[in-house]
PDB file of C-alpha atoms in Angstrom:
ATOM      1  CA  UNK Y  16      18.669  24.022 -12.006  1.00 28.00           C
ATOM      2  CA  UNK Y  17      18.297  21.040  -9.651  1.00 30.00           C
ATOM      3  CA  UNK Y  18      16.223  18.146 -10.949  1.00 33.00           C
ATOM      4  CA  UNK Y  19      13.519  16.324  -8.992  1.00 32.00           C
ATOM      5  CA  UNK Y  20      15.987  13.440  -8.670  1.00 33.00           C
ATOM      6  CA  UNK Y  21      18.652  15.639  -7.045  1.00 31.00           C
ATOM      7  CA  UNK Y  22      16.058  17.133  -4.718  1.00 29.00           C
ATOM      8  CA  UNK Y  23      14.974  13.676  -3.620  1.00 33.00           C
ATOM      9  CA  UNK Y  24      18.525  12.514  -3.036  1.00 32.00           C
ATOM     10  CA  UNK Y  25      19.323  15.605  -0.973  1.00 31.00           C
ATOM     11  CA  UNK Y  26      16.032  15.611   0.948  1.00 33.00           C
ATOM     12  CA  UNK Y  27      16.327  15.927   4.695  1.00 32.00           C
ATOM     13  CA  UNK Y  28      14.300  13.597   6.877  1.00 36.00           C
ATOM     14  CA  UNK Y  29      13.688  14.250  10.562  1.00 37.00           C
ATOM     15  CA  UNK Y  30      15.939  12.308  12.938  1.00 36.00           C
ATOM     16  CA  UNK Y  31      14.252   9.401  14.680  1.00 36.00           C
ATOM     17  CA  UNK Y  32      14.278  11.212  17.995  1.00 34.00           C
ATOM     18  CA  UNK Y  33      11.816  13.709  16.519  1.00 35.00           C
ATOM     19  CA  UNK Y  34       9.309  10.943  15.657  1.00 38.00           C
ATOM     20  CA  UNK Y  35       7.674  10.240  19.001  1.00 37.00           C
ATOM     21  CA  UNK Y  36       5.129   7.482  19.576  1.00 40.00           C
ATOM     22  CA  UNK Y  37       2.724   7.371  22.508  1.00 40.00           C
ATOM     23  CA  UNK Y  38       3.408   3.715  23.177  1.00 45.00           C
ATOM     24  CA  UNK Y  39       6.618   2.022  24.428  1.00 44.00           C
ATOM     25  CA  UNK Y  40       6.765  -0.370  21.465  1.00 63.00           C
ATOM     26  CA  UNK Y  41       8.927   1.853  19.293  1.00 55.00           C
ATOM     27  CA  UNK Y  42      12.660   1.923  18.690  1.00 54.00           C
ATOM     28  CA  UNK Y  43      15.095   4.244  17.005  1.00 49.00           C
ATOM     29  CA  UNK Y  44      18.344   3.485  15.223  1.00 44.00           C
ATOM     30  CA  UNK Y  45      20.467   6.342  13.992  1.00 43.00           C
ATOM     31  CA  UNK Y  46      18.844   8.712  11.528  1.00 60.00           C
ATOM     32  CA  UNK Y  47      16.581   6.212   9.785  1.00 73.00           C
ATOM     33  CA  UNK Y  48      12.869   5.623  10.278  1.00 94.00           C
ATOM     34  CA  UNK Y  49      11.262   4.806  13.617  1.00 97.00           C
ATOM     35  CA  UNK Y  50      10.249   1.162  14.021  1.00 98.00           C
ATOM     36  CA  UNK Y  51       6.888   0.791  15.756  1.00 98.00           C
ATOM     37  CA  UNK Y  52       5.243  -2.528  16.616  1.00 98.00           C
ATOM     38  CA  UNK Y  53       1.503  -3.008  16.286  1.00 98.00           C
ATOM     39  CA  UNK Y  54       1.440  -6.614  17.555  1.00 98.00           C
ATOM     40  CA  UNK Y  55       3.536  -9.344  19.145  1.00 98.00           C
ATOM     41  CA  UNK Y  56       4.535 -11.232  15.984  1.00 98.00           C
ATOM     42  CA  UNK Y  57       7.931 -10.387  14.504  1.00 98.00           C
ATOM     43  CA  UNK Y  58       6.205  -9.302  11.290  1.00 98.00           C
ATOM     44  CA  UNK Y  59       3.781  -6.948  13.015  1.00 98.00           C
ATOM     45  CA  UNK Y  60       5.625  -3.647  12.783  1.00 98.00           C
ATOM     46  CA  UNK Y  61       6.064  -0.636  10.578  1.00 98.00           C
ATOM     47  CA  UNK Y  62       8.669   2.035   9.933  1.00 98.00           C
ATOM     48  CA  UNK Y  63       7.578   5.659  10.314  1.00 98.00           C
ATOM     49  CA  UNK Y  64       9.474   8.384   8.481  1.00 98.00           C
ATOM     50  CA  UNK Y  65       8.475  12.016   8.944  1.00 96.00           C
ATOM     51  CA  UNK Y  66       9.367  14.951   6.694  1.00 96.00           C
ATOM     52  CA  UNK Y  67      11.583  17.766   7.900  1.00 94.00           C
ATOM     53  CA  UNK Y  68       8.766  20.313   7.665  1.00 93.00           C
ATOM     54  CA  UNK Y  69       4.984  20.263   7.802  1.00 94.00           C
ATOM     55  CA  UNK Y  70       3.431  17.016   6.646  1.00 96.00           C
ATOM     56  CA  UNK Y  71       1.051  16.811   3.699  1.00 97.00           C
ATOM     57  CA  UNK Y  72      -0.548  13.732   5.275  1.00 98.00           C
ATOM     58  CA  UNK Y  73       0.255  10.062   5.760  1.00 98.00           C
ATOM     59  CA  UNK Y  74       1.074   7.588   3.006  1.00 98.00           C
ATOM     60  CA  UNK Y  75       0.880   3.921   4.057  1.00 99.00           C
ATOM     61  CA  UNK Y  76       3.412   2.024   1.925  1.00 99.00           C
ATOM     62  CA  UNK Y  77       2.513  -1.650   1.390  1.00 99.00           C
ATOM     63  CA  UNK Y  78       5.115  -3.837  -0.289  1.00 98.00           C
ATOM     64  CA  UNK Y  79       4.350  -6.608  -2.760  1.00 98.00           C
ATOM     65  CA  UNK Y  80       5.716 -10.069  -3.484  1.00 98.00           C
ATOM     66  CA  UNK Y  81       2.526 -12.080  -4.100  1.00 98.00           C
ATOM     67  CA  UNK Y  82       1.823 -12.096  -0.329  1.00 98.00           C
ATOM     68  CA  UNK Y  83       4.830 -14.453   0.161  1.00 98.00           C
ATOM     69  CA  UNK Y  84       7.184 -14.377   3.147  1.00 98.00           C
ATOM     70  CA  UNK Y  85      10.197 -14.343   0.803  1.00 97.00           C
ATOM     71  CA  UNK Y  86       9.591 -10.606   0.303  1.00 98.00           C
ATOM     72  CA  UNK Y  87       9.538  -7.881   2.948  1.00 98.00           C
ATOM     73  CA  UNK Y  88       9.337  -4.153   3.545  1.00 98.00           C
ATOM     74  CA  UNK Y  89      12.844  -3.575   2.237  1.00 97.00           C
ATOM     75  CA  UNK Y  90      11.002  -3.094  -1.065  1.00 97.00           C
ATOM     76  CA  UNK Y  91       9.179  -0.078   0.352  1.00 98.00           C
ATOM     77  CA  UNK Y  92      12.095   1.714   1.974  1.00 98.00           C
ATOM     78  CA  UNK Y  93      13.228   3.757  -1.057  1.00 98.00           C
ATOM     79  CA  UNK Y  94       9.626   4.853  -1.603  1.00 98.00           C
ATOM     80  CA  UNK Y  95       9.221   5.866   2.040  1.00 98.00           C
ATOM     81  CA  UNK Y  96      12.407   7.952   1.978  1.00 98.00           C
ATOM     82  CA  UNK Y  97      11.356   9.679  -1.238  1.00 98.00           C
ATOM     83  CA  UNK Y  98       7.881  10.391   0.133  1.00 98.00           C
ATOM     84  CA  UNK Y  99       9.329  11.983   3.266  1.00 98.00           C
ATOM     85  CA  UNK Y 100      11.560  14.124   1.055  1.00 97.00           C
ATOM     86  CA  UNK Y 101       8.411  15.332  -0.714  1.00 97.00           C
ATOM     87  CA  UNK Y 102       6.647  16.319   2.505  1.00 97.00           C
ATOM     88  CA  UNK Y 103       4.727  13.146   3.352  1.00 98.00           C
ATOM     89  CA  UNK Y 104       4.769  11.109   6.525  1.00 98.00           C
ATOM     90  CA  UNK Y 105       5.528   7.578   5.305  1.00 98.00           C
ATOM     91  CA  UNK Y 106       4.340   4.479   7.196  1.00 98.00           C
ATOM     92  CA  UNK Y 107       6.079   1.504   5.580  1.00 98.00           C
ATOM     93  CA  UNK Y 108       4.389  -1.567   6.998  1.00 98.00           C
ATOM     94  CA  UNK Y 109       5.291  -5.211   7.411  1.00 98.00           C
ATOM     95  CA  UNK Y 110       2.664  -7.922   7.821  1.00 98.00           C
ATOM     96  CA  UNK Y 111       2.384 -11.689   8.104  1.00 98.00           C
ATOM     97  CA  UNK Y 112       2.679 -13.313   4.697  1.00 98.00           C
ATOM     98  CA  UNK Y 113       2.079 -16.785   3.310  1.00 98.00           C
ATOM     99  CA  UNK Y 114       4.849 -18.902   4.785  1.00 98.00           C
ATOM    100  CA  UNK Y 115       5.193 -17.097   8.109  1.00 97.00           C
ATOM    101  CA  UNK Y 116       1.695 -17.158   9.565  1.00 98.00           C
ATOM    102  CA  UNK Y 117      -0.030 -15.048   6.936  1.00 98.00           C
ATOM    103  CA  UNK Y 118      -2.841 -15.677   4.492  1.00 98.00           C
ATOM    104  CA  UNK Y 119      -6.514 -14.905   4.981  1.00 98.00           C
ATOM    105  CA  UNK Y 120      -7.531 -13.506   7.368  1.00 98.00           C
ATOM    106  CA  UNK Y 121      -4.193 -12.905   9.178  1.00 98.00           C
ATOM    107  CA  UNK Y 122      -2.608 -10.806   6.397  1.00 98.00           C
ATOM    108  CA  UNK Y 123      -5.691  -8.603   6.210  1.00 98.00           C
ATOM    109  CA  UNK Y 124      -5.987  -8.316   9.996  1.00 98.00           C
ATOM    110  CA  UNK Y 125      -2.368  -7.146  10.105  1.00 98.00           C
ATOM    111  CA  UNK Y 126      -2.814  -4.464   7.470  1.00 98.00           C
ATOM    112  CA  UNK Y 127      -5.919  -3.245   9.294  1.00 98.00           C
ATOM    113  CA  UNK Y 128      -4.077  -3.172  12.634  1.00 98.00           C
ATOM    114  CA  UNK Y 129      -1.015  -1.461  11.145  1.00 98.00           C
ATOM    115  CA  UNK Y 130      -3.171   1.341   9.731  1.00 98.00           C
ATOM    116  CA  UNK Y 131      -5.101   1.737  12.981  1.00 98.00           C
ATOM    117  CA  UNK Y 132      -1.786   2.000  14.868  1.00 98.00           C
ATOM    118  CA  UNK Y 133      -1.435   5.452  13.321  1.00 98.00           C
ATOM    119  CA  UNK Y 134      -4.140   6.660  15.719  1.00 98.00           C
ATOM    120  CA  UNK Y 135      -1.815   5.922  18.659  1.00 96.00           C
ATOM    121  CA  UNK Y 136       1.104   8.044  17.457  1.00 96.00           C
ATOM    122  CA  UNK Y 137       1.329  11.364  19.295  1.00 94.00           C
ATOM    123  CA  UNK Y 138       0.822  14.440  17.171  1.00 94.00           C
ATOM    124  CA  UNK Y 139       0.143  12.573  13.936  1.00 97.00           C
ATOM    125  CA  UNK Y 140      -2.679  14.001  11.855  1.00 97.00           C
ATOM    126  CA  UNK Y 141      -4.463  11.208   9.988  1.00 97.00           C
ATOM    127  CA  UNK Y 142      -7.053  13.446   8.316  1.00 97.00           C
ATOM    128  CA  UNK Y 143      -5.376  12.625   4.992  1.00 98.00           C
ATOM    129  CA  UNK Y 144      -4.259   8.998   4.981  1.00 98.00           C
ATOM    130  CA  UNK Y 145      -3.487   7.403   1.625  1.00 98.00           C
ATOM    131  CA  UNK Y 146      -2.400   3.880   0.761  1.00 98.00           C
ATOM    132  CA  UNK Y 147       0.303   3.128  -1.809  1.00 99.00           C
ATOM    133  CA  UNK Y 148       0.982  -0.478  -2.726  1.00 98.00           C
ATOM    134  CA  UNK Y 149       2.851  -2.437  -5.370  1.00 98.00           C
ATOM    135  CA  UNK Y 150       1.585  -5.702  -6.917  1.00 98.00           C
ATOM    136  CA  UNK Y 151       0.118  -7.731  -4.007  1.00 98.00           C
ATOM    137  CA  UNK Y 152       0.603  -4.564  -1.999  1.00 98.00           C
ATOM    138  CA  UNK Y 153      -1.592  -2.771  -4.542  1.00 98.00           C
ATOM    139  CA  UNK Y 154      -4.281  -5.322  -3.813  1.00 98.00           C
ATOM    140  CA  UNK Y 155      -3.951  -4.621  -0.078  1.00 99.00           C
ATOM    141  CA  UNK Y 156      -3.845  -0.861  -0.636  1.00 99.00           C
ATOM    142  CA  UNK Y 157      -7.174  -0.824  -2.455  1.00 98.00           C
ATOM    143  CA  UNK Y 158      -8.642  -3.413  -0.092  1.00 98.00           C
ATOM    144  CA  UNK Y 159      -7.678  -1.247   2.892  1.00 98.00           C
ATOM    145  CA  UNK Y 160      -9.512   1.739   1.393  1.00 98.00           C
ATOM    146  CA  UNK Y 161     -12.812  -0.109   1.789  1.00 98.00           C
ATOM    147  CA  UNK Y 162     -12.086  -2.451   4.682  1.00 98.00           C
ATOM    148  CA  UNK Y 163     -14.374  -0.655   7.135  1.00 97.00           C
ATOM    149  CA  UNK Y 164     -17.361  -1.634   4.964  1.00 97.00           C
ATOM    150  CA  UNK Y 165     -16.681  -5.345   5.543  1.00 97.00           C
ATOM    151  CA  UNK Y 166     -18.109  -6.959   8.714  1.00 95.00           C
ATOM    152  CA  UNK Y 167     -14.714  -8.163   9.935  1.00 96.00           C
ATOM    153  CA  UNK Y 168     -13.200  -4.667   9.995  1.00 98.00           C
ATOM    154  CA  UNK Y 169     -16.104  -2.344  10.722  1.00 96.00           C
ATOM    155  CA  UNK Y 170     -14.296  -1.061  13.803  1.00 95.00           C
ATOM    156  CA  UNK Y 171     -11.456   0.508  11.821  1.00 97.00           C
ATOM    157  CA  UNK Y 172     -10.230   3.638  13.613  1.00 97.00           C
ATOM    158  CA  UNK Y 173      -8.263   5.179  10.731  1.00 98.00           C
ATOM    159  CA  UNK Y 174     -10.078   5.394   7.420  1.00 98.00           C
ATOM    160  CA  UNK Y 175      -8.181   5.619   4.155  1.00 98.00           C
ATOM    161  CA  UNK Y 176      -8.988   8.713   2.109  1.00 98.00           C
ATOM    162  CA  UNK Y 177      -7.536   7.529  -1.210  1.00 98.00           C
ATOM    163  CA  UNK Y 178      -5.528   4.667  -2.709  1.00 98.00           C
ATOM    164  CA  UNK Y 179      -2.821   4.397  -5.358  1.00 99.00           C
ATOM    165  CA  UNK Y 180      -2.282   0.923  -6.793  1.00 98.00           C
ATOM    166  CA  UNK Y 181       1.073   0.247  -8.473  1.00 98.00           C
ATOM    167  CA  UNK Y 182       0.572  -2.683 -10.864  1.00 98.00           C
ATOM    168  CA  UNK Y 183      -1.862  -4.099  -8.338  1.00 98.00           C
ATOM    169  CA  UNK Y 184      -3.602  -7.473  -8.244  1.00 98.00           C
ATOM    170  CA  UNK Y 185      -7.140  -6.100  -8.051  1.00 98.00           C
ATOM    171  CA  UNK Y 186      -9.226  -9.052  -9.243  1.00 98.00           C
ATOM    172  CA  UNK Y 187      -8.449 -12.223  -7.306  1.00 98.00           C
ATOM    173  CA  UNK Y 188     -10.593 -14.507  -9.463  1.00 98.00           C
ATOM    174  CA  UNK Y 189      -8.964 -13.319 -12.699  1.00 98.00           C
ATOM    175  CA  UNK Y 190      -5.534 -13.528 -11.064  1.00 98.00           C
ATOM    176  CA  UNK Y 191      -6.228 -17.130 -10.064  1.00 98.00           C
ATOM    177  CA  UNK Y 192      -7.440 -17.984 -13.561  1.00 98.00           C
ATOM    178  CA  UNK Y 193      -4.197 -16.534 -14.956  1.00 98.00           C
ATOM    179  CA  UNK Y 194      -2.130 -18.385 -12.324  1.00 98.00           C
ATOM    180  CA  UNK Y 195      -0.390 -15.203 -11.235  1.00 98.00           C
ATOM    181  CA  UNK Y 196       2.449 -15.894  -8.847  1.00 98.00           C
ATOM    182  CA  UNK Y 197       2.183 -19.656  -9.477  1.00 97.00           C
ATOM    183  CA  UNK Y 198      -0.898 -20.220  -7.348  1.00 98.00           C
ATOM    184  CA  UNK Y 199      -0.393 -17.193  -5.118  1.00 98.00           C
ATOM    185  CA  UNK Y 200      -4.087 -16.320  -4.804  1.00 98.00           C
ATOM    186  CA  UNK Y 201      -5.078 -19.824  -3.712  1.00 98.00           C
ATOM    187  CA  UNK Y 202      -2.197 -19.822  -1.230  1.00 98.00           C
ATOM    188  CA  UNK Y 203      -3.405 -16.495   0.178  1.00 98.00           C
ATOM    189  CA  UNK Y 204      -7.024 -17.546   0.588  1.00 98.00           C
ATOM    190  CA  UNK Y 205      -6.502 -21.234   1.318  1.00 98.00           C
ATOM    191  CA  UNK Y 206      -8.781 -22.133  -1.602  1.00 98.00           C
ATOM    192  CA  UNK Y 207      -9.604 -21.059  -5.127  1.00 98.00           C
ATOM    193  CA  UNK Y 208     -11.350 -17.642  -5.032  1.00 98.00           C
ATOM    194  CA  UNK Y 209     -15.124 -17.480  -5.403  1.00 98.00           C
ATOM    195  CA  UNK Y 210     -17.950 -14.974  -5.040  1.00 97.00           C
ATOM    196  CA  UNK Y 211     -17.881 -15.800  -1.333  1.00 97.00           C
ATOM    197  CA  UNK Y 212     -14.516 -14.020  -1.013  1.00 98.00           C
ATOM    198  CA  UNK Y 213     -15.939 -10.526  -1.384  1.00 98.00           C
ATOM    199  CA  UNK Y 214     -14.304  -9.481   1.922  1.00 98.00           C
ATOM    200  CA  UNK Y 215     -10.848  -9.960   0.367  1.00 98.00           C
ATOM    201  CA  UNK Y 216     -11.344  -9.062  -3.299  1.00 98.00           C
ATOM    202  CA  UNK Y 217     -11.237  -5.419  -4.457  1.00 98.00           C
ATOM    203  CA  UNK Y 218     -13.013  -6.266  -7.713  1.00 98.00           C
ATOM    204  CA  UNK Y 219     -16.001  -7.547  -5.755  1.00 98.00           C
ATOM    205  CA  UNK Y 220     -16.033  -4.490  -3.468  1.00 98.00           C
ATOM    206  CA  UNK Y 221     -16.715  -1.992  -6.257  1.00 98.00           C
ATOM    207  CA  UNK Y 222     -17.683   0.813  -5.859  1.00 98.00           C
ATOM    208  CA  UNK Y 223     -15.494   2.254  -3.102  1.00 98.00           C
ATOM    209  CA  UNK Y 224     -16.404   5.503  -1.393  1.00 97.00           C
ATOM    210  CA  UNK Y 225     -12.913   7.001  -1.850  1.00 98.00           C
ATOM    211  CA  UNK Y 226     -10.885   7.713  -5.005  1.00 98.00           C
ATOM    212  CA  UNK Y 227      -8.603   5.032  -6.450  1.00 98.00           C
ATOM    213  CA  UNK Y 228      -5.760   5.690  -8.852  1.00 98.00           C
ATOM    214  CA  UNK Y 229      -3.921   2.912 -10.690  1.00 98.00           C
ATOM    215  CA  UNK Y 230      -0.629   2.983 -12.528  1.00 98.00           C
ATOM    216  CA  UNK Y 231       0.633   0.065 -14.599  1.00 98.00           C
ATOM    217  CA  UNK Y 232       3.485  -0.675 -16.978  1.00 98.00           C
ATOM    218  CA  UNK Y 233       2.359  -1.708 -20.436  1.00 97.00           C
ATOM    219  CA  UNK Y 234       4.959  -4.488 -20.674  1.00 98.00           C
ATOM    220  CA  UNK Y 235       4.316  -5.937 -17.215  1.00 98.00           C
ATOM    221  CA  UNK Y 236       4.758  -9.721 -17.441  1.00 97.00           C
ATOM    222  CA  UNK Y 237       4.127 -10.386 -13.725  1.00 98.00           C
ATOM    223  CA  UNK Y 238       0.711  -8.763 -13.374  1.00 98.00           C
ATOM    224  CA  UNK Y 239      -1.125  -7.977 -16.633  1.00 98.00           C
ATOM    225  CA  UNK Y 240      -2.280  -4.377 -17.125  1.00 98.00           C
ATOM    226  CA  UNK Y 241      -5.834  -5.712 -17.419  1.00 98.00           C
ATOM    227  CA  UNK Y 242      -5.827  -6.080 -13.635  1.00 98.00           C
ATOM    228  CA  UNK Y 243      -5.821  -2.274 -13.457  1.00 98.00           C
ATOM    229  CA  UNK Y 244      -7.772  -1.353 -16.568  1.00 98.00           C
ATOM    230  CA  UNK Y 245     -10.595  -3.818 -15.914  1.00 98.00           C
ATOM    231  CA  UNK Y 246     -10.896  -2.687 -12.303  1.00 98.00           C
ATOM    232  CA  UNK Y 247     -11.106   0.971 -13.303  1.00 98.00           C
ATOM    233  CA  UNK Y 248     -13.618   0.255 -16.068  1.00 98.00           C
ATOM    234  CA  UNK Y 249     -15.909  -1.590 -13.651  1.00 98.00           C
ATOM    235  CA  UNK Y 250     -15.447   1.059 -10.946  1.00 98.00           C
ATOM    236  CA  UNK Y 251     -16.289   3.971 -13.215  1.00 98.00           C
ATOM    237  CA  UNK Y 252     -19.341   2.136 -14.564  1.00 98.00           C
ATOM    238  CA  UNK Y 253     -20.499   1.805 -10.961  1.00 98.00           C
ATOM    239  CA  UNK Y 254     -20.032   5.530 -10.355  1.00 98.00           C
ATOM    240  CA  UNK Y 255     -16.790   5.360  -8.400  1.00 98.00           C
ATOM    241  CA  UNK Y 256     -13.904   7.829  -8.687  1.00 98.00           C
ATOM    242  CA  UNK Y 257     -11.220   5.700 -10.333  1.00 98.00           C
ATOM    243  CA  UNK Y 258      -8.667   6.151 -13.101  1.00 98.00           C
ATOM    244  CA  UNK Y 259      -5.641   4.416 -14.553  1.00 98.00           C
ATOM    245  CA  UNK Y 260      -2.351   5.680 -15.960  1.00 98.00           C
ATOM    246  CA  UNK Y 261      -0.660   3.289 -18.378  1.00 97.00           C
ATOM    247  CA  UNK Y 262       3.066   3.838 -18.791  1.00 97.00           C
ATOM    248  CA  UNK Y 263       5.944   2.291 -20.695  1.00 97.00           C
ATOM    249  CA  UNK Y 264       7.829  -0.238 -18.645  1.00 97.00           C
ATOM    250  CA  UNK Y 265       7.728  -3.522 -16.770  1.00 98.00           C
ATOM    251  CA  UNK Y 266       6.372  -4.633 -13.388  1.00 98.00           C
ATOM    252  CA  UNK Y 267       9.044  -2.804 -11.416  1.00 98.00           C
ATOM    253  CA  UNK Y 268       9.205   0.554 -13.160  1.00 98.00           C
ATOM    254  CA  UNK Y 269       6.531   1.878 -10.786  1.00 98.00           C
ATOM    255  CA  UNK Y 270       8.768   1.422  -7.734  1.00 98.00           C
ATOM    256  CA  UNK Y 271      11.848   3.003  -9.294  1.00 98.00           C
ATOM    257  CA  UNK Y 272      12.069   6.311  -7.433  1.00 98.00           C
ATOM    258  CA  UNK Y 273      14.418   7.733 -10.061  1.00 97.00           C
ATOM    259  CA  UNK Y 274      11.950   7.172 -12.904  1.00 97.00           C
ATOM    260  CA  UNK Y 275       9.412   9.449 -14.528  1.00 97.00           C
ATOM    261  CA  UNK Y 276       6.803   6.902 -13.445  1.00 98.00           C
ATOM    262  CA  UNK Y 277       7.560   7.768  -9.828  1.00 98.00           C
ATOM    263  CA  UNK Y 278       7.314  11.482 -10.588  1.00 98.00           C
ATOM    264  CA  UNK Y 279       3.858  10.836 -12.021  1.00 98.00           C
ATOM    265  CA  UNK Y 280       2.885   8.986  -8.857  1.00 98.00           C
ATOM    266  CA  UNK Y 281       3.943  11.872  -6.659  1.00 98.00           C
ATOM    267  CA  UNK Y 282       1.539  14.008  -8.696  1.00 98.00           C
ATOM    268  CA  UNK Y 283      -1.216  11.416  -8.252  1.00 98.00           C
ATOM    269  CA  UNK Y 284      -0.713  11.402  -4.484  1.00 98.00           C
ATOM    270  CA  UNK Y 285      -1.040  15.189  -4.431  1.00 97.00           C
ATOM    271  CA  UNK Y 286      -4.207  14.811  -6.489  1.00 97.00           C
ATOM    272  CA  UNK Y 287      -5.619  12.257  -4.060  1.00 97.00           C
ATOM    273  CA  UNK Y 288      -4.910  14.615  -1.175  1.00 95.00           C
ATOM    274  CA  UNK Y 289      -6.746  17.441  -2.884  1.00 89.00           C
ATOM    275  CA  UNK Y 290      -3.599  19.534  -3.469  1.00 76.00           C
TER     276      UNK Y 290
END
């Protein structure tokens, strides 16, 4: 009997020519994902991968790397391919990071614009649009789920219907106190985080109106599991729909598409979509 791993490896993804965008700012290259720009900066683009059959919905993949320009969406490509093999439309996004024009608010503006770009793609149903992010990308994934409730992004066209945080940095003040990423939070914000940074801090935006799921490795030495467990505890106390799955493994086990942790995440995405 074929395993989930063999199914994923053999999954067929639609050729790029079948992924049509309504705007001229898209390119194709062989049988990989379609690259679509959402702005003029070289980091303002995403890669769209559609499944061979009917789509379950859209999953916005947001890579991590402590918001630093040294890391890019290469980290999200295996996840996007696996998602498409499981029936999802994957939108693996790039954004300006610290070191190449990013930081607050540019990084957040880019994630907002990348998600809204989905509304311009012909034939794409955004009724179910989930975010999936690892580490700093987990922070942005949960942030994006509530961005329309912040004054700066009230005009959001595409609303997120659920978020899955993979070892996410969900409390910026605690992350700064723990010096995660060697000063990464202060570099992102341009100052040490305070109560005035509610627009950027998921912990201060509790409760969200959509469900949030967290998954975290118990031996994570990059982002402590308390970033997930404390967020979920506060969210549930506030009446939000939030839960956490703690697994064996380190910071990167959650982005290993051949692991049981990834299989669990596929189930969580189905749960978030109501399947």
